[in-house]
Short mmCIF file of C-alpha atoms in Angstrom, two decimals:
data_model
loop_
_atom_site.label_atom_id
_atom_site.label_comp_id
_atom_site.label_asym_id
_atom_site.label_seq_id
_atom_site.Cartn_x
_atom_site.Cartn_y
_atom_site.Cartn_z
CA UNK A 1 53.25 -29.22 -71.05
CA UNK A 2 50.53 -26.71 -72.02
CA UNK A 3 49.11 -26.24 -68.74
CA UNK A 4 46.20 -28.52 -69.11
CA UNK A 5 45.94 -31.64 -66.95
CA UNK A 6 46.52 -35.10 -68.27
CA UNK A 7 43.44 -36.74 -67.53
CA UNK A 8 44.61 -40.11 -68.93
CA UNK A 9 47.27 -40.23 -66.21
CA UNK A 10 44.42 -40.43 -63.68
CA UNK A 11 42.24 -43.01 -65.57
CA UNK A 12 39.54 -40.50 -66.03
CA UNK A 13 37.80 -38.80 -68.97
CA UNK A 14 38.15 -35.19 -69.17
CA UNK A 15 35.00 -33.43 -68.40
CA UNK A 16 32.93 -31.78 -71.27
CA UNK A 17 34.28 -28.18 -72.02
CA UNK A 18 37.54 -28.77 -70.12
CA UNK A 19 39.49 -29.85 -73.16
CA UNK A 20 40.89 -27.07 -75.13
CA UNK A 21 40.67 -24.70 -72.24
CA UNK A 22 43.99 -23.50 -71.11
CA UNK A 23 42.64 -20.66 -68.85
CA UNK A 24 40.56 -20.37 -66.07
CA UNK A 25 37.33 -18.38 -66.67
CA UNK A 26 35.82 -16.14 -63.96
CA UNK A 27 32.59 -15.01 -63.62
CA UNK A 28 32.08 -11.35 -63.72
CA UNK A 29 31.01 -9.80 -60.65
CA UNK A 30 30.33 -6.42 -61.78
CA UNK A 31 27.59 -4.61 -59.80
CA UNK A 32 24.39 -3.90 -61.64
CA UNK A 33 22.34 -1.29 -59.94
CA UNK A 34 19.11 -2.58 -61.76
CA UNK A 35 19.47 -5.77 -60.40
CA UNK A 36 20.44 -4.91 -56.92
CA UNK A 37 17.52 -5.83 -54.44
CA UNK A 38 16.39 -3.59 -51.66
CA UNK A 39 17.84 -4.54 -48.55
CA UNK A 40 15.83 -4.30 -45.44
CA UNK A 41 16.58 -1.19 -43.33
CA UNK A 42 16.24 -1.03 -39.63
CA UNK A 43 14.84 2.21 -37.88
CA UNK A 44 17.03 2.80 -34.72
CA UNK A 45 15.11 5.80 -33.86
CA UNK A 46 12.67 5.06 -30.89
CA UNK A 47 9.48 6.76 -30.41
CA UNK A 48 9.52 8.33 -26.96
CA UNK A 49 5.65 7.86 -26.91
CA UNK A 50 5.70 4.17 -27.30
CA UNK A 51 9.08 2.66 -26.92
CA UNK A 52 10.24 4.64 -23.90
CA UNK A 53 8.37 5.08 -20.50
CA UNK A 54 7.56 8.54 -19.64
CA UNK A 55 8.27 9.30 -15.84
CA UNK A 56 5.22 11.71 -16.05
CA UNK A 57 2.88 8.68 -16.52
CA UNK A 58 4.14 6.90 -13.49
CA UNK A 59 1.99 7.04 -10.22
CA UNK A 60 3.22 8.65 -7.26
CA UNK A 61 5.11 6.45 -4.94
CA UNK A 62 2.56 6.81 -1.95
CA UNK A 63 -0.16 5.70 -4.49
CA UNK A 64 1.58 2.68 -5.44
CA UNK A 65 2.14 1.93 -1.78
CA UNK A 66 -1.46 2.24 -1.09
CA UNK A 67 -1.10 5.37 0.98
CA UNK A 68 -3.88 7.77 0.62
CA UNK A 69 -2.71 11.19 2.16
CA UNK A 70 -6.09 12.91 1.64
CA UNK A 71 -8.23 9.79 2.96
CA UNK A 72 -5.82 9.88 6.14
CA UNK A 73 -6.22 13.70 6.81
CA UNK A 74 -9.99 13.22 6.37
CA UNK A 75 -10.40 10.54 8.97
CA UNK A 76 -7.95 12.24 11.17
CA UNK A 77 -10.26 15.33 10.81
CA UNK A 78 -13.35 13.13 11.75
CA UNK A 79 -11.76 12.26 14.95
CA UNK A 80 -11.75 16.05 16.01
CA UNK A 81 -15.35 16.60 14.53
CA UNK A 82 -17.97 16.35 17.03
CA UNK A 83 -20.79 16.05 14.28
CA UNK A 84 -22.89 13.07 13.66
CA UNK A 85 -21.30 12.17 10.48
CA UNK A 86 -17.89 11.02 9.59
CA UNK A 87 -16.74 11.70 6.10
CA UNK A 88 -14.02 9.39 4.64
CA UNK A 89 -14.52 6.58 7.13
CA UNK A 90 -15.97 3.86 4.82
CA UNK A 91 -12.80 2.65 3.87
CA UNK A 92 -10.11 1.07 6.24
CA UNK A 93 -6.36 1.56 5.97
CA UNK A 94 -3.35 0.98 8.23
CA UNK A 95 -1.10 3.64 7.20
CA UNK A 96 -2.79 6.40 9.49
CA UNK A 97 -3.27 3.83 12.53
CA UNK A 98 0.52 3.06 12.33
CA UNK A 99 1.48 6.69 12.51
CA UNK A 100 -0.50 7.11 15.64
CA UNK A 101 0.43 3.81 17.37
CA UNK A 102 3.96 4.89 16.90
CA UNK A 103 3.05 8.56 17.78
CA UNK A 104 1.60 7.08 21.12
CA UNK A 105 4.72 5.07 21.93
CA UNK A 106 7.06 8.00 21.30
CA UNK A 107 4.92 10.23 23.62
CA UNK A 108 5.27 7.84 26.20
CA UNK A 109 8.96 7.52 25.56
CA UNK A 110 9.29 11.28 26.27
CA UNK A 111 8.29 10.41 29.76
CA UNK A 112 10.63 7.55 30.35
CA UNK A 113 8.05 4.72 29.60
CA UNK A 114 8.96 2.20 26.68
CA UNK A 115 5.62 0.72 25.90
CA UNK A 116 5.84 0.07 22.07
CA UNK A 117 5.39 -3.72 22.53
CA UNK A 118 2.53 -3.23 24.90
CA UNK A 119 0.68 -0.88 22.64
CA UNK A 120 1.08 -3.01 19.60
CA UNK A 121 0.13 -6.17 21.44
CA UNK A 122 -2.96 -4.66 22.86
CA UNK A 123 -3.91 -3.07 19.42
CA UNK A 124 -3.70 -6.69 17.73
CA UNK A 125 -5.69 -8.31 20.43
CA UNK A 126 -8.08 -5.73 20.90
CA UNK A 127 -9.01 -5.61 17.24
CA UNK A 128 -9.42 -9.21 17.10
CA UNK A 129 -11.67 -9.23 20.09
CA UNK A 130 -13.77 -6.31 19.03
CA UNK A 131 -14.03 -7.72 15.34
CA UNK A 132 -15.69 -10.88 17.04
CA UNK A 133 -17.86 -8.78 19.44
CA UNK A 134 -19.15 -6.42 16.98
CA UNK A 135 -20.14 -9.07 14.33
CA UNK A 136 -21.66 -10.97 17.38
CA UNK A 137 -23.82 -7.92 18.38
CA UNK A 138 -24.79 -6.84 14.74
CA UNK A 139 -25.52 -10.11 13.29
CA UNK A 140 -25.18 -11.52 9.81
CA UNK A 141 -24.09 -8.97 7.15
CA UNK A 142 -22.06 -6.72 9.55
CA UNK A 143 -18.56 -8.02 8.29
CA UNK A 144 -16.48 -5.88 10.61
CA UNK A 145 -13.26 -7.70 10.28
CA UNK A 146 -10.06 -7.20 12.38
CA UNK A 147 -8.40 -4.81 9.58
CA UNK A 148 -11.51 -2.70 10.00
CA UNK A 149 -11.31 -2.61 13.68
CA UNK A 150 -7.62 -2.00 13.76
CA UNK A 151 -8.12 1.08 11.54
CA UNK A 152 -10.83 2.33 13.80
CA UNK A 153 -8.85 1.86 16.86
CA UNK A 154 -5.56 3.47 15.51
CA UNK A 155 -7.47 6.48 14.48
CA UNK A 156 -9.24 6.69 17.88
CA UNK A 157 -5.73 6.73 19.73
CA UNK A 158 -5.56 10.57 18.88
CA UNK A 159 -7.12 11.50 22.12
CA UNK A 160 -4.75 9.14 23.95
CA UNK A 161 -1.74 11.04 22.41
CA UNK A 162 -3.17 14.12 23.63
CA UNK A 163 -3.33 12.67 27.17
CA UNK A 164 0.14 11.42 27.18
CA UNK A 165 1.36 14.93 26.07
CA UNK A 166 -0.76 16.70 28.93
CA UNK A 167 1.02 14.13 31.32
CA UNK A 168 4.44 15.86 30.30
CA UNK A 169 3.16 19.34 30.85
CA UNK A 170 1.15 18.95 34.36
CA UNK A 171 2.29 15.57 35.50
CA UNK A 172 0.26 13.51 38.03
CA UNK A 173 -2.72 15.61 39.19
CA UNK A 174 -6.36 15.91 39.39
CA UNK A 175 -6.42 17.95 36.04
CA UNK A 176 -4.75 14.95 34.39
CA UNK A 177 -7.47 12.55 35.62
CA UNK A 178 -10.18 14.90 34.21
CA UNK A 179 -8.29 15.02 30.89
CA UNK A 180 -8.08 11.33 30.95
CA UNK A 181 -11.84 10.89 31.54
CA UNK A 182 -12.35 13.29 28.65
CA UNK A 183 -9.95 11.39 26.20
CA UNK A 184 -11.71 8.03 26.96
CA UNK A 185 -15.01 9.41 26.33
CA UNK A 186 -13.97 11.19 23.21
CA UNK A 187 -12.16 8.11 21.88
CA UNK A 188 -15.12 5.86 22.59
CA UNK A 189 -17.72 8.12 20.80
CA UNK A 190 -15.48 8.49 17.82
CA UNK A 191 -14.74 4.77 17.71
CA UNK A 192 -18.60 4.02 18.08
CA UNK A 193 -19.46 6.70 15.40
CA UNK A 194 -17.05 5.07 12.97
CA UNK A 195 -18.60 1.66 13.38
CA UNK A 196 -22.09 3.12 12.98
CA UNK A 197 -21.31 5.07 9.77
CA UNK A 198 -19.45 1.82 8.49
CA UNK A 199 -22.65 -0.22 9.09
CA UNK A 200 -25.07 2.36 7.84
CA UNK A 201 -22.92 2.19 4.45
CA UNK A 202 -24.15 -1.39 4.39
CA UNK A 203 -27.70 -0.37 5.08
CA UNK A 204 -27.71 -2.00 8.64
CA UNK A 205 -29.37 0.14 11.16
CA UNK A 206 -27.65 0.17 14.51
CA UNK A 207 -28.53 3.43 16.04
CA UNK A 208 -30.47 1.60 18.67
CA UNK A 209 -27.39 -0.50 19.59
CA UNK A 210 -24.82 2.29 19.58
CA UNK A 211 -24.44 2.58 23.40
CA UNK A 212 -24.22 -1.27 23.43
CA UNK A 213 -21.22 -1.04 20.80
CA UNK A 214 -19.63 1.86 22.69
CA UNK A 215 -19.30 0.05 26.09
CA UNK A 216 -16.37 -2.47 24.83
CA UNK A 217 -14.65 0.54 23.31
CA UNK A 218 -14.94 2.30 26.68
CA UNK A 219 -13.04 -0.58 28.30
CA UNK A 220 -10.43 -0.49 25.54
CA UNK A 221 -9.75 2.97 25.73
CA UNK A 222 -9.75 2.98 29.72
CA UNK A 223 -6.86 0.56 29.37
CA UNK A 224 -4.83 2.86 27.05
CA UNK A 225 -5.51 5.67 29.53
CA UNK A 226 -4.15 4.02 32.42
CA UNK A 227 -0.72 3.87 30.56
CA UNK A 228 -0.69 7.70 30.91
CA UNK A 229 -1.95 7.89 34.34
CA UNK A 230 0.49 5.33 35.86
#
């Protein structure tokens, strides 16, 4: 045996080039730098300006939640302003009103009266009724919705908070009744002014109807004042 397979034993013809070859030939796999193809390279370095998110570019959390602290302070300052204009009252929000509604509830709780549910219920029902009534009085184009009325009502509860805190200091007395009347008129004037300024922004003159718009607000804040008196 010379190491070559006997193809006749298998009934086959030897393949071409197989005869006379007693050794296996291996293909040379030597590395040729000239033939090497450039392999794709991957850059694992990330650019901080494009691939990563910078926290400096993120908006503040309060801005993402839709809470504008500057606007809230402007509207609160307009409540304490006795001028004829109210800057910052053209837009509506519920962040400030929620704070003042809770503040009114906590001030009553200091005197032993838990009235959170009553205050929130009155606020919702009053906002719905005032929205319908103001749009009925103004006519088409007024567009004073429940959201806007709830915002106006919430900011105008600031004098009612002062009244409830005065109850803690002086108790039930004639002086408290005088303060209650002042708080009612104060809240009514501010609420009617807010509505007037909002309608003026939409080019709807309502100066002649301001007393008519103020009357339902007078009834509303009288109900809130009764919570402090009794």
